Amino acid sequence: KNQINQIIREEETKRETHEHIVDSVDLFLFLSLLILVILTIWFLKHKKFKYVHETGLAIFYGSIFGALIRYVFKDNQKRSIFFTPANLTLNSIDDLPEYVYMSIPNLTQNFVYKFKEPSSDTSSMVSRDFEEKVTFNPETFFNILLPPIIFQAGYSMKRKQFFKNFGAILMFALIGTTISSFVIGGLMYWVVSWQKSLGYMKFLDCLLFGSIVSATDPVTTLSIFSDQNLDLSLYSLIFGESVLNDAVSLILVQQIEKFSGNSLEAGQFFRAIGSFFVIFLGSILVGSLVGCTNAILTKFTKIKHHPSLETALFILISYSAFYASEAIGLSGIVTMLIAGIFQAHYTFNNLSVDSKFQTRQIFHLISFLSENFIFIYIGISMFTFRNHQWEAGFILPSLIVILFGRAVNIYPLSYLINLTRSSSNKIKLKNQNLMFFSGLRGALAFGLAIRNTSTSSRQLILTTTSVIVIITVVFFGGMTKKVIELLNIESADSTADKVDKDKNQKIKGKFKAFLSKLVIFKLLRSLDKKFVKPFLTNSRPTLIDNLPNKLLPIARLLTTIEQIEENDGFNEENFLINDSRGQFENISIN
Amino acid sequence: KNQINQIIREEETKRETHEHIVDSVDLFLFLSLLILVILTIWFLKHKKFKYVHETGLAIFYGSIFGALIRYVFKDNQKRSIFFTPANLTLNSIDDLPEYVYMSIPNLTQNFVYKFKEPSSDTSSMVSRDFEEKVTFNPETFFNILLPPIIFQAGYSMKRKQFFKNFGAILMFALIGTTISSFVIGGLMYWVVSWQKSLGYMKFLDCLLFGSIVSATDPVTTLSIFSDQNLDLSLYSLIFGESVLNDAVSLILVQQIEKFSGNSLEAGQFFRAIGSFFVIFLGSILVGSLVGCTNAILTKFTKIKHHPSLETALFILISYSAFYASEAIGLSGIVTMLIAGIFQAHYTFNNLSVDSKFQTRQIFHLISFLSENFIFIYIGISMFTFRNHQWEAGFILPSLIVILFGRAVNIYPLSYLINLTRSSSNKIKLKNQNLMFFSGLRGALAFGLAIRNTSTSSRQLILTTTSVIVIITVVFFGGMTKKVIELLNIESADSTADKVDKDKNQKIKGKFKAFLSKLVIFKLLRSLDKKFVKPFLTNSRPTLIDNLPNKLLPIARLLTTIEQIEENDGFNEENFLINDSRGQFENISIN
């Protein structure tokens, strides 16, 4: 008996060593793929080759790697056993044991097994060592890779154009995405109803699919369109929509998941809309609170004298916004975007010169790597994910349906928005066409789809979403440059004069609501300029200048010496930041 | 039946949502702790408070958090069930199933459980949600947190002093650590033999313990001693030893684990020594290969024109060294150190100015954060790890024994080394005392101990190691400044002149071996200066200058235009890098 125990103990050490080596090989291969992608990006840049984009490259390399793992490297198959517990009644998931202890006669040790997932088929019983390792947890994807990408988007955003187009962006994101979800969901349900073999796709499954694929992706959009020197107003529309509709899509998916099993009732429907707004506004609140906290910390302490500590603090606080938001059930993505914008608008002014550079560069680098890692992973999972459902009767129609869903979002809403805009400022038809074309689906859709694959319908959703992501990214992404040329879209430079003229545009609003919203925006802007920015940053003017004389003691308390001594010229200074594409981007500090 | 399936499916969604929230809370709390540590570090710096060090702080905050989780937050206890498989014979660990499928009558879905660990007691059957989450996988520790710390050590190392003292460093690291392991192992076995209750500690367990706690830790040593403006030669001795003895300790542990169960035989003993050298030299080889690859890539391509790509590539290639080495069974730590040194010596010269700054800053930041994260985690695990063995009869004697083990490493070897050195260059007694005092145990010892905790003896090793780490870091670490003052140790400035004089020192070697080693070093140095550096970097002189005329075509091929046009003054330029402690460090590029 002792001898068997001894053997098991030794073997356990061997098993751990083996596990460690597999982990190392796994990480080494992922890094090698990333290195390969970077070298190819550089090579294509060097040769000025236009029609392949880095996201497409990453997916391509990932797929090759995935196929190799699946079909070439035949590593050890692991043994599995079945058992039926004697007296376990399962009325709810809380009754499901988290751990199973296997005890074996003769051995003093038990073997602990931890719950992993429910599984509806037995084909996945054959599991292979390495394949399992490369298929990482969707949680990792959400918690580690996504936040820096979204934060970087907010932190490096051209805020002026974003806020100028805020009404239109909100309309496309909120209303457009909802329309698109229901149109795609409805049409797909109609498609499904013709096919007996797809009987497991219920209406709510189709609606879920619609919501998942309605989110155009900021990751892909950012990385493809930021290269293009596009008219800033158009860029902010495309990018702004893609960021905010993620949140919309995410919340829609959550609400639909709550419904499933129940029939749709009007009461529930309105409650869903209510909780949608609570989540949306709550997320914005958390993001702005985190941004302000960081601004206050950097303004009123002297941590500036230790730039490395300051940079570390800035990064940690920014990241924590995401988790704080998710922890209380809000949308981390919206929070992260808002935190990024607030940090850029307020905190950035208080940082030491070192930290200004470092924070920009580090977030740029992290988001660049995360992005490529995600696309490599999408490629890999096409082959290593075991439960793909290849149903041509669903996948092929979906490709046409999503185009239609995109069209009923962009064109009717553009028409409505144009009704409120001056003639010089309307969204031109060719720009609408580009917006239609820019509906790339990417990392977020994939992330939502892979999160739950416990049923056949969920598996079909994952397979279809993966196909849509790859096709839109590789095909639409690769064609973007060509399409911009074909559509004769204006570049940022050629519209620069116009933007100035537009400042004096008159809004002949047909929708009074829009007008009032703009008044609110104006009010917010002047509030920010007069009070919030002087309070939160070290830039001029100070609160002493702007607050009424009565409040002078408070104003003095909230004004630092640095702020009074501030050289007005400094804040106007422009930073030259070198982006991953080797272009110099001119980033104004204000 | 369908209804139950439906319920389970819905509940599964709920379970996932819950899981996601717990993950988010977990990450949020870890980040908050890091933020708290940074703010406290800043505050203590600001108030010029001397006797608390950041590593101690991190451990302290971690412990409080761990205690709160353990005793205050009472979260859900998870259910576990036992089962005994009907016909499973277990002759080796390969027969152990990786997955257990639980099937329940009435349900179409199975539930998959994945093997986690062997467990010898049943008290751990009560597992709590949150406690389990904060106790992360030791593999994460090794694979993610350790590499950047070690790389940064090599990348920012004062290489001149390190190589000057290389003989002494090797002696302390190789011979000293081995002596210390056996002395501690032997003494602890003697201690154990008096106590019946510790009968489960065999001789090899004690030896394993000796090897684990013989590694003084570079993480702790770096972060404590780099603040002290110490004499560079002394600093390089302390730091160099701490890096290399990690590797020695790691390899010793591996060898001892191979033995366990068998009795020690002479043949095996010598084979162990043989494989020790294979691992050591192999790791150095891999590290230098990775360094050279990166140097060649950056020299002969124009990736320099895209600094962000260059920085990303540099970071990825550096990281990959660790995994490449671990994947083929070598020591990632030694590889990473050597890769860091090579990158600093060769690749750094080829980088664009942007990348020079960025790579330094990013590795500095990552290693700073990893370091603090590790110490927070050590603090937490003191409370959340469930199987601590609090045996005073082992832990208390070990505290005295490790001091003795350190003493028999430092003093006799210093005596031997001093025999080979000129009188101006001897290791003074007070410096020996500081080296004795600097034997802090830290992250690596903890990492080795927590890697395997499947038996009582392993659990006792973990508990004792944790106590030793906390005491040495908090007490010895906190007293370091005071001790340096008391011992009247010379600072870097006061010995600066002497170092120059020492250049012309004559070695009146008593050990011929040492002399010959130095000749090899000299040869290597001139080889490097004349051929390797001109080949691998863009700095002058070029191979055209140094190779014989016959080889001119080859020399031309391996010389870039940048290298010929290189402004000689540029490489001499000194970079001012601001380190995390807010001090300006003068880093020469060469």
Short mmCIF file of N, CA, C and O in Angstrom, two decimals, chain A residues 164-225:
data_model
loop_
_atom_site.label_atom_id
_atom_site.label_comp_id
_atom_site.label_asym_id
_atom_site.label_seq_id
_atom_site.Cartn_x
_atom_site.Cartn_y
_atom_site.Cartn_z
N LYS A 164 -18.70 66.51 -31.00
CA LYS A 164 -19.46 67.25 -31.99
C LYS A 164 -20.51 66.33 -32.64
O LYS A 164 -21.62 66.73 -32.93
N ASN A 165 -20.12 65.07 -32.87
CA ASN A 165 -21.01 64.12 -33.52
C ASN A 165 -21.74 63.22 -32.53
O ASN A 165 -22.26 62.17 -32.90
N PHE A 166 -21.74 63.63 -31.26
CA PHE A 166 -22.23 62.73 -30.22
C PHE A 166 -23.68 62.30 -30.44
O PHE A 166 -24.02 61.13 -30.24
N GLY A 167 -24.51 63.25 -30.88
CA GLY A 167 -25.92 62.92 -31.11
C GLY A 167 -26.07 61.82 -32.15
O GLY A 167 -26.75 60.82 -31.93
N ALA A 168 -25.37 62.00 -33.28
CA ALA A 168 -25.46 61.01 -34.35
C ALA A 168 -24.90 59.67 -33.92
O ALA A 168 -25.47 58.62 -34.19
N ILE A 169 -23.77 59.73 -33.18
CA ILE A 169 -23.14 58.48 -32.72
C ILE A 169 -24.09 57.71 -31.82
O ILE A 169 -24.29 56.51 -31.97
N LEU A 170 -24.70 58.44 -30.88
CA LEU A 170 -25.65 57.80 -29.96
C LEU A 170 -26.80 57.17 -30.72
O LEU A 170 -27.25 56.08 -30.40
N MET A 171 -27.28 57.86 -31.75
CA MET A 171 -28.42 57.37 -32.52
C MET A 171 -28.06 56.06 -33.24
O MET A 171 -28.80 55.08 -33.15
N PHE A 172 -26.92 56.06 -33.93
CA PHE A 172 -26.49 54.83 -34.60
C PHE A 172 -26.29 53.71 -33.58
O PHE A 172 -26.68 52.56 -33.81
N ALA A 173 -25.65 54.06 -32.47
CA ALA A 173 -25.28 53.02 -31.50
C ALA A 173 -26.51 52.47 -30.78
O ALA A 173 -26.71 51.26 -30.72
N LEU A 174 -27.34 53.37 -30.25
CA LEU A 174 -28.47 52.89 -29.45
C LEU A 174 -29.59 52.34 -30.33
O LEU A 174 -29.97 51.18 -30.22
N ILE A 175 -30.09 53.20 -31.22
CA ILE A 175 -31.25 52.80 -31.99
C ILE A 175 -30.85 51.87 -33.12
O ILE A 175 -31.47 50.82 -33.33
N GLY A 176 -29.77 52.21 -33.83
CA GLY A 176 -29.33 51.42 -34.97
C GLY A 176 -29.02 49.98 -34.59
O GLY A 176 -29.47 49.04 -35.26
N THR A 177 -28.30 49.82 -33.49
CA THR A 177 -27.92 48.46 -33.09
C THR A 177 -29.14 47.65 -32.68
O THR A 177 -29.24 46.46 -32.99
N THR A 178 -30.08 48.31 -32.00
CA THR A 178 -31.29 47.60 -31.60
C THR A 178 -32.08 47.16 -32.83
O THR A 178 -32.52 46.00 -32.92
N ILE A 179 -32.23 48.09 -33.78
CA ILE A 179 -32.93 47.72 -35.03
C ILE A 179 -32.25 46.53 -35.67
O ILE A 179 -32.87 45.52 -36.01
N SER A 180 -30.94 46.65 -35.83
CA SER A 180 -30.17 45.61 -36.49
C SER A 180 -30.34 44.26 -35.79
O SER A 180 -30.55 43.23 -36.45
N SER A 181 -30.30 44.27 -34.45
CA SER A 181 -30.44 43.01 -33.71
C SER A 181 -31.77 42.34 -34.01
O SER A 181 -31.83 41.14 -34.27
N PHE A 182 -32.85 43.15 -33.98
CA PHE A 182 -34.17 42.56 -34.18
C PHE A 182 -34.38 42.14 -35.63
O PHE A 182 -34.98 41.10 -35.89
N VAL A 183 -33.86 42.93 -36.57
CA VAL A 183 -34.01 42.57 -37.98
C VAL A 183 -33.27 41.28 -38.27
O VAL A 183 -33.82 40.34 -38.87
N ILE A 184 -32.01 41.19 -37.82
CA ILE A 184 -31.23 39.97 -38.05
C ILE A 184 -31.87 38.79 -37.35
O ILE A 184 -32.05 37.71 -37.93
N GLY A 185 -32.27 39.01 -36.08
CA GLY A 185 -32.90 37.93 -35.32
C GLY A 185 -34.16 37.42 -36.01
O GLY A 185 -34.36 36.21 -36.18
N GLY A 186 -35.01 38.35 -36.44
CA GLY A 186 -36.27 37.98 -37.08
C GLY A 186 -36.05 37.25 -38.39
O GLY A 186 -36.64 36.18 -38.64
N LEU A 187 -35.17 37.79 -39.21
CA LEU A 187 -34.91 37.16 -40.51
C LEU A 187 -34.31 35.77 -40.34
O LEU A 187 -34.68 34.83 -41.05
N MET A 188 -33.41 35.63 -39.38
CA MET A 188 -32.78 34.33 -39.19
C MET A 188 -33.80 33.31 -38.67
O MET A 188 -33.73 32.13 -38.99
N TYR A 189 -34.75 33.80 -37.87
CA TYR A 189 -35.79 32.89 -37.38
C TYR A 189 -36.64 32.39 -38.53
O TYR A 189 -37.04 31.22 -38.59
N TRP A 190 -36.88 33.31 -39.48
CA TRP A 190 -37.62 32.95 -40.69
C TRP A 190 -36.83 31.91 -41.49
O TRP A 190 -37.36 30.90 -41.94
N VAL A 191 -35.53 32.12 -41.62
CA VAL A 191 -34.66 31.17 -42.32
C VAL A 191 -34.70 29.80 -41.65
O VAL A 191 -34.84 28.76 -42.30
N VAL A 192 -34.62 29.83 -40.32
CA VAL A 192 -34.58 28.59 -39.56
C VAL A 192 -35.89 27.81 -39.70
O VAL A 192 -35.90 26.58 -39.79
N SER A 193 -37.00 28.55 -39.77
CA SER A 193 -38.31 27.89 -39.78
C SER A 193 -38.52 27.03 -41.03
O SER A 193 -39.38 26.18 -41.08
N TRP A 194 -37.72 27.26 -42.07
CA TRP A 194 -37.79 26.44 -43.28
C TRP A 194 -37.03 25.13 -43.16
O TRP A 194 -37.14 24.26 -44.00
N GLN A 195 -36.21 25.02 -42.11
CA GLN A 195 -35.32 23.86 -42.05
C GLN A 195 -35.58 23.05 -40.79
O GLN A 195 -35.36 23.52 -39.69
N LYS A 196 -36.00 21.81 -41.00
CA LYS A 196 -36.32 20.95 -39.87
C LYS A 196 -35.11 20.69 -38.98
O LYS A 196 -35.20 20.65 -37.76
N SER A 197 -33.94 20.51 -39.64
CA SER A 197 -32.75 20.12 -38.89
C SER A 197 -32.28 21.21 -37.93
O SER A 197 -31.48 20.96 -37.04
N LEU A 198 -32.79 22.42 -38.13
CA LEU A 198 -32.38 23.51 -37.23
C LEU A 198 -33.44 23.80 -36.18
O LEU A 198 -33.50 24.90 -35.63
N GLY A 199 -34.28 22.81 -35.92
CA GLY A 199 -35.38 23.00 -34.99
C GLY A 199 -34.96 23.47 -33.61
O GLY A 199 -35.73 24.09 -32.88
N TYR A 200 -33.69 23.19 -33.27
CA TYR A 200 -33.23 23.60 -31.92
C TYR A 200 -32.99 25.09 -31.79
O TYR A 200 -32.75 25.59 -30.69
N MET A 201 -33.02 25.81 -32.94
CA MET A 201 -32.86 27.26 -32.84
C MET A 201 -34.21 27.91 -32.56
O MET A 201 -35.05 28.04 -33.46
N LYS A 202 -34.42 28.33 -31.32
CA LYS A 202 -35.67 29.00 -30.96
C LYS A 202 -35.58 30.48 -31.35
O LYS A 202 -34.52 30.97 -31.73
N PHE A 203 -36.71 31.18 -31.20
CA PHE A 203 -36.70 32.60 -31.55
C PHE A 203 -35.67 33.38 -30.74
O PHE A 203 -34.94 34.22 -31.26
N LEU A 204 -35.60 33.06 -29.44
CA LEU A 204 -34.66 33.82 -28.60
C LEU A 204 -33.21 33.53 -28.98
O LEU A 204 -32.35 34.40 -28.86
N ASP A 205 -32.95 32.30 -29.44
CA ASP A 205 -31.60 32.00 -29.91
C ASP A 205 -31.24 32.87 -31.11
O ASP A 205 -30.13 33.39 -31.20
N CYS A 206 -32.22 33.01 -32.02
CA CYS A 206 -31.98 33.84 -33.20
C CYS A 206 -31.76 35.30 -32.81
O CYS A 206 -30.91 35.99 -33.36
N LEU A 207 -32.57 35.75 -31.85
CA LEU A 207 -32.45 37.13 -31.40
C LEU A 207 -31.08 37.33 -30.73
O LEU A 207 -30.41 38.35 -30.93
N LEU A 208 -30.66 36.34 -29.97
CA LEU A 208 -29.35 36.38 -29.33
C LEU A 208 -28.27 36.50 -30.39
O LEU A 208 -27.36 37.33 -30.30
N PHE A 209 -28.40 35.68 -31.43
CA PHE A 209 -27.45 35.75 -32.53
C PHE A 209 -27.43 37.14 -33.15
O PHE A 209 -26.37 37.72 -33.40
N GLY A 210 -28.64 37.68 -33.36
CA GLY A 210 -28.74 39.03 -33.92
C GLY A 210 -28.00 40.05 -33.07
O GLY A 210 -27.26 40.89 -33.59
N SER A 211 -28.17 39.96 -31.75
CA SER A 211 -27.51 40.93 -30.87
C SER A 211 -26.00 40.75 -30.90
O SER A 211 -25.24 41.72 -30.88
N ILE A 212 -25.56 39.49 -30.92
CA ILE A 212 -24.12 39.24 -30.89
C ILE A 212 -23.44 39.81 -32.13
O ILE A 212 -22.41 40.47 -32.04
N VAL A 213 -24.05 39.57 -33.31
CA VAL A 213 -23.38 40.01 -34.52
C VAL A 213 -23.73 41.44 -34.93
O VAL A 213 -23.28 41.91 -35.97
N SER A 214 -24.53 42.13 -34.12
CA SER A 214 -24.85 43.51 -34.46
C SER A 214 -23.77 44.49 -34.00
O SER A 214 -23.75 45.63 -34.44
N ALA A 215 -22.91 44.03 -33.12
CA ALA A 215 -21.85 44.91 -32.63
C ALA A 215 -20.73 44.98 -33.65
O ALA A 215 -20.05 44.00 -33.88
N THR A 216 -20.57 46.15 -34.27
CA THR A 216 -19.36 46.31 -35.07
C THR A 216 -18.23 46.57 -34.11
O THR A 216 -18.43 47.11 -33.03
N ASP A 217 -17.06 46.16 -34.48
CA ASP A 217 -16.01 46.03 -33.49
C ASP A 217 -15.02 47.19 -33.48
O ASP A 217 -14.43 47.53 -34.50
N PRO A 218 -14.82 47.81 -32.30
CA PRO A 218 -13.87 48.92 -32.22
C PRO A 218 -12.43 48.46 -32.47
O PRO A 218 -11.65 49.20 -33.04
N VAL A 219 -12.11 47.24 -32.03
CA VAL A 219 -10.74 46.77 -32.18
C VAL A 219 -10.35 46.75 -33.64
O VAL A 219 -9.38 47.36 -34.07
N THR A 220 -11.17 46.04 -34.42
CA THR A 220 -10.89 45.94 -35.85
C THR A 220 -11.00 47.30 -36.52
O THR A 220 -10.14 47.69 -37.30
N THR A 221 -12.09 48.01 -36.22
CA THR A 221 -12.32 49.29 -36.86
C THR A 221 -11.17 50.24 -36.60
O THR A 221 -10.65 50.89 -37.50
N LEU A 222 -10.78 50.33 -35.31
CA LEU A 222 -9.66 51.19 -34.94
C LEU A 222 -8.43 50.84 -35.76
O LEU A 222 -7.79 51.71 -36.34
N SER A 223 -8.10 49.54 -35.77
CA SER A 223 -6.82 49.19 -36.35
C SER A 223 -6.85 49.33 -37.86
O SER A 223 -5.83 49.59 -38.48
N ILE A 224 -8.02 49.23 -38.47
CA ILE A 224 -8.07 49.38 -39.92
C ILE A 224 -8.24 50.84 -40.33
O ILE A 224 -7.54 51.34 -41.20
N PHE A 225 -9.14 51.58 -39.65
CA PHE A 225 -9.43 52.93 -40.11
C PHE A 225 -8.43 53.98 -39.63
O PHE A 225 -8.30 55.03 -40.24
#
